[in-house]
Amino acid sequence: LSPAHASAAIRAISVVPPSPSISKISNALQTQIKATPTTQLRPEHVAMVLKALPQLHSPILPGLPQQLMHRLVTLMRNTSASAARDAAQALAEGARLKRWEVDARVLTALRTHVDIRAPRMSPHHAVLALDALATLNASSSRGVVRRVMDRIVKAESELTAEQISSVQTSLKRLPSSAIDATTEASAGALRLALGRRSSSSSGNIAKRQRRSHSSSSSG
C-alpha cells in the first residue's frame, strides 16, 4: 500500500470491532507506516494516523506515536492549517486517552509555522490555526495569537458567524498567558461584529414578516 492508502486503512480499521484478523492487519499497517521514510509521508497522513491510533482496539506499536510526533516536527513547514489542526486534536486525544506525552517540539514547530504564515493566511486557515494553538494549550504563544487574531479581524467580513463563534471558543480555551491587551481588543471587535450581524439578521426577519403580513391583509 502507498503511505496514503496505509494511513486511510488504519483510520478505517480504528472503527472496526476487535478480532484476531483485524489485529494482524493493524500491526502490519503500523509496521509499514513506521518503516516508511519521512520524505514519503505528507503531514495529513501523519495527522490521520495520529488521530486513528487512540481509537484502535489492537495494541499500538511501541514508539510509533513518538516517531510520528518527530515526523510532524520535520514536516510542519509544509503542513496546511487544517492538517495542523487535525494533528493537534489527535495529540490532545492521545494524551487524554492513552496518556501520550506530547513532544514539546511539536508545539514549538506549530508556533513557528503559524507565526510565519499568519500575515498571509486566509481567514479560514487563521481560524483553524487558532484552534490548533488552543488545542495544544499554547501557553507561550502570546505574539503568535496576537498576529493570528489581527489577520482574523482584518478579514472579519469574510468569516461566517459560526467561524467567529469558533474563534471566541478558541480564545476561551487558551491560557491567560497567551492573551494580551491587543488580542483582547481584537476579541472585542469580533464580538461587536457578531452583534451587528445578529441585529441585521433580526431586522431582515422582521421586515420579511411585515411584508408577509401586509400581503396577507391585502389579500
CSV table of C-alpha atoms in Angstrom, one decimal, residues 14-209:
chain,number,residue,atom,x,y,z
A,14,SER,CA,-10.0,2.0,14.0
A,15,VAL,CA,-13.8,1.8,14.0
A,16,VAL,CA,-14.0,-1.9,13.3
A,17,PRO,CA,-14.8,-4.3,16.2
A,18,PRO,CA,-11.7,-6.2,17.5
A,19,SER,CA,-10.8,-9.6,16.1
A,20,PRO,CA,-7.6,-11.6,15.6
A,21,SER,CA,-7.6,-10.8,11.9
A,22,ILE,CA,-8.0,-7.0,12.5
A,23,SER,CA,-5.2,-7.1,15.0
A,24,LYS,CA,-2.9,-8.7,12.4
A,25,ILE,CA,-3.9,-6.1,9.8
A,26,SER,CA,-3.4,-3.3,12.3
A,27,ASN,CA,0.0,-4.5,13.2
A,28,ALA,CA,1.0,-4.8,9.6
A,29,LEU,CA,-0.2,-1.3,8.7
A,30,GLN,CA,1.5,0.3,11.7
A,31,THR,CA,4.8,-1.5,10.9
A,32,GLN,CA,4.6,-0.2,7.3
A,33,ILE,CA,3.9,3.4,8.5
A,34,LYS,CA,6.8,3.2,10.9
A,35,ALA,CA,9.2,1.9,8.2
A,36,THR,CA,8.1,4.5,5.6
A,37,PRO,CA,10.7,7.2,5.1
A,38,THR,CA,9.6,10.6,6.2
A,39,THR,CA,10.1,12.0,2.7
A,40,GLN,CA,7.3,9.7,1.5
A,41,LEU,CA,4.8,10.9,4.1
A,42,ARG,CA,2.6,14.0,3.9
A,43,PRO,CA,1.5,16.0,7.0
A,44,GLU,CA,-2.1,14.9,6.5
A,45,HIS,CA,-1.1,11.3,6.6
A,46,VAL,CA,0.7,11.7,9.9
A,47,ALA,CA,-2.3,13.6,11.3
A,48,MET,CA,-4.6,10.8,10.1
A,49,VAL,CA,-2.6,8.1,11.7
A,50,LEU,CA,-2.2,10.0,15.0
A,51,LYS,CA,-6.0,10.5,15.0
A,52,ALA,CA,-6.7,6.8,14.5
A,53,LEU,CA,-4.2,5.3,16.9
A,54,PRO,CA,-6.1,6.1,20.2
A,55,GLN,CA,-9.2,4.5,18.7
A,56,LEU,CA,-7.6,1.2,17.7
A,57,HIS,CA,-8.8,-1.9,19.6
A,58,SER,CA,-5.5,-3.6,18.9
A,59,PRO,CA,-2.2,-2.7,20.5
A,60,ILE,CA,-0.3,0.4,19.3
A,61,LEU,CA,3.2,-0.4,18.0
A,62,PRO,CA,5.7,0.7,20.7
A,63,GLY,CA,7.4,4.0,19.8
A,64,LEU,CA,5.0,4.8,16.8
A,65,PRO,CA,3.3,7.8,18.4
A,66,GLN,CA,6.6,9.4,19.4
A,67,GLN,CA,8.0,8.7,15.9
A,68,LEU,CA,5.0,10.3,14.3
A,69,MET,CA,5.4,13.4,16.5
A,70,HIS,CA,9.0,13.7,15.5
A,71,ARG,CA,8.0,13.4,11.8
A,72,LEU,CA,5.3,16.1,12.3
A,73,VAL,CA,8.0,18.5,13.5
A,74,THR,CA,10.0,17.7,10.4
A,75,LEU,CA,7.0,18.1,8.1
A,76,MET,CA,5.5,21.1,9.8
A,77,ARG,CA,6.8,23.7,7.3
A,78,ASN,CA,4.7,22.0,4.6
A,79,THR,CA,1.6,21.5,6.8
A,80,SER,CA,-1.7,23.1,5.9
A,81,ALA,CA,-3.7,24.8,8.7
A,82,SER,CA,-6.3,22.0,8.5
A,83,ALA,CA,-3.7,19.3,8.9
A,84,ALA,CA,-2.1,21.1,11.8
A,85,ARG,CA,-5.5,21.5,13.5
A,86,ASP,CA,-6.2,17.7,12.9
A,87,ALA,CA,-2.8,16.8,14.3
A,88,ALA,CA,-3.3,19.0,17.4
A,89,GLN,CA,-6.7,17.4,18.0
A,90,ALA,CA,-5.2,13.9,17.6
A,91,LEU,CA,-2.4,14.6,20.0
A,92,ALA,CA,-4.8,16.0,22.6
A,93,GLU,CA,-6.9,12.9,22.2
A,94,GLY,CA,-3.9,10.7,22.6
A,95,ALA,CA,-2.8,12.5,25.7
A,96,ARG,CA,-6.3,12.1,27.2
A,97,LEU,CA,-7.0,8.5,26.2
A,98,LYS,CA,-3.5,7.0,26.1
A,99,ARG,CA,-1.5,9.3,28.3
A,100,TRP,CA,0.8,10.3,25.5
A,101,GLU,CA,3.4,12.9,26.4
A,102,VAL,CA,3.2,15.4,23.6
A,103,ASP,CA,6.7,16.3,22.3
A,104,ALA,CA,7.3,19.9,23.2
A,105,ARG,CA,9.0,20.3,19.8
A,106,VAL,CA,5.6,19.8,18.1
A,107,LEU,CA,4.2,22.9,19.8
A,108,THR,CA,7.4,24.9,19.0
A,109,ALA,CA,7.1,23.9,15.4
A,110,LEU,CA,3.4,24.7,15.3
A,111,ARG,CA,4.0,28.2,16.8
A,112,THR,CA,6.8,28.9,14.3
A,113,HIS,CA,4.7,27.6,11.4
A,114,VAL,CA,1.7,29.7,12.3
A,115,ASP,CA,3.7,32.8,13.1
A,116,ILE,CA,5.5,32.8,9.7
A,117,ARG,CA,2.2,32.3,7.8
A,118,ALA,CA,-0.1,34.4,9.9
A,119,PRO,CA,0.1,37.6,7.7
A,120,ARG,CA,-0.7,35.7,4.5
A,121,MET,CA,-3.2,33.2,5.9
A,122,SER,CA,-6.7,33.0,4.5
A,123,PRO,CA,-9.3,33.9,7.2
A,124,HIS,CA,-10.5,30.3,7.2
A,125,HIS,CA,-7.0,29.0,7.8
A,126,ALA,CA,-6.4,31.6,10.6
A,127,VAL,CA,-9.4,30.2,12.4
A,128,LEU,CA,-8.1,26.7,12.1
A,129,ALA,CA,-4.6,27.7,13.3
A,130,LEU,CA,-6.0,29.4,16.4
A,131,ASP,CA,-8.0,26.2,17.1
A,132,ALA,CA,-4.8,24.2,16.8
A,133,LEU,CA,-2.9,26.5,19.2
A,134,ALA,CA,-5.8,26.3,21.7
A,135,THR,CA,-6.0,22.5,21.4
A,136,LEU,CA,-2.3,22.2,22.3
A,137,ASN,CA,-2.7,24.7,25.2
A,138,ALA,CA,-0.1,27.1,23.7
A,139,SER,CA,0.8,29.0,26.8
A,140,SER,CA,3.9,30.7,25.3
A,141,SER,CA,2.3,31.9,22.2
A,142,ARG,CA,1.2,35.5,23.0
A,143,GLY,CA,2.8,37.1,20.0
A,144,VAL,CA,1.5,34.3,17.6
A,145,VAL,CA,-2.0,34.5,18.9
A,146,ARG,CA,-2.0,38.3,18.6
A,147,ARG,CA,-0.9,38.1,14.9
A,148,VAL,CA,-3.4,35.4,14.0
A,149,MET,CA,-6.2,37.5,15.7
A,150,ASP,CA,-5.0,40.5,13.7
A,151,ARG,CA,-5.4,38.6,10.5
A,152,ILE,CA,-8.9,37.3,11.5
A,153,VAL,CA,-10.1,40.8,12.5
A,154,LYS,CA,-8.9,42.4,9.2
A,155,ALA,CA,-10.8,39.7,7.3
A,156,GLU,CA,-13.8,39.5,9.6
A,157,SER,CA,-16.3,40.2,6.8
A,158,GLU,CA,-15.2,37.0,5.0
A,159,LEU,CA,-16.0,34.8,8.0
A,160,THR,CA,-19.3,33.2,8.9
A,161,ALA,CA,-20.9,33.7,12.2
A,162,GLU,CA,-20.0,30.1,13.0
A,163,GLN,CA,-16.4,30.8,12.4
A,164,ILE,CA,-16.4,33.9,14.6
A,165,SER,CA,-18.0,31.8,17.3
A,166,SER,CA,-15.2,29.2,16.8
A,167,VAL,CA,-12.6,31.9,17.3
A,168,GLN,CA,-14.3,33.0,20.5
A,169,THR,CA,-14.3,29.4,21.8
A,170,SER,CA,-10.6,29.0,20.9
A,171,LEU,CA,-9.7,32.2,22.9
A,172,LYS,CA,-11.6,30.9,25.9
A,173,ARG,CA,-9.6,27.6,25.7
A,174,LEU,CA,-6.2,29.4,25.5
A,175,PRO,CA,-4.4,30.0,28.8
A,176,SER,CA,-4.5,33.6,30.0
A,177,SER,CA,-0.7,33.9,29.4
A,178,ALA,CA,-1.4,33.7,25.7
A,179,ILE,CA,-3.8,36.6,25.7
A,180,ASP,CA,-2.5,40.2,25.7
A,181,ALA,CA,-4.4,43.6,25.6
A,182,THR,CA,-4.2,43.7,21.8
A,183,THR,CA,-5.8,40.2,21.5
A,184,GLU,CA,-8.5,41.3,24.0
A,185,ALA,CA,-9.2,44.3,21.8
A,186,SER,CA,-9.4,42.1,18.7
A,187,ALA,CA,-11.8,39.7,20.5
A,188,GLY,CA,-14.0,42.7,21.4
A,189,ALA,CA,-14.1,43.8,17.8
A,190,LEU,CA,-15.3,40.4,16.8
A,191,ARG,CA,-18.0,40.4,19.5
A,192,LEU,CA,-19.2,43.7,18.1
A,193,ALA,CA,-19.2,42.4,14.5
A,194,LEU,CA,-21.1,39.3,15.6
A,195,GLY,CA,-23.6,41.6,17.4
A,196,ARG,CA,-24.1,43.7,14.3
A,197,ARG,CA,-24.7,40.6,12.2
A,198,SER,CA,-27.3,39.4,14.7
A,199,SER,CA,-29.1,42.7,14.7
A,200,SER,CA,-29.1,42.9,10.9
A,201,SER,CA,-30.4,39.4,10.7
A,202,SER,CA,-33.2,40.1,13.2
A,203,GLY,CA,-34.1,43.2,11.3
A,204,ASN,CA,-34.3,41.4,8.0
A,205,ILE,CA,-36.5,38.7,9.5
A,206,ALA,CA,-38.8,41.4,10.9
A,207,LYS,CA,-39.0,43.1,7.5
A,208,ARG,CA,-40.0,39.9,5.8
A,209,GLN,CA,-42.6,39.2,8.4
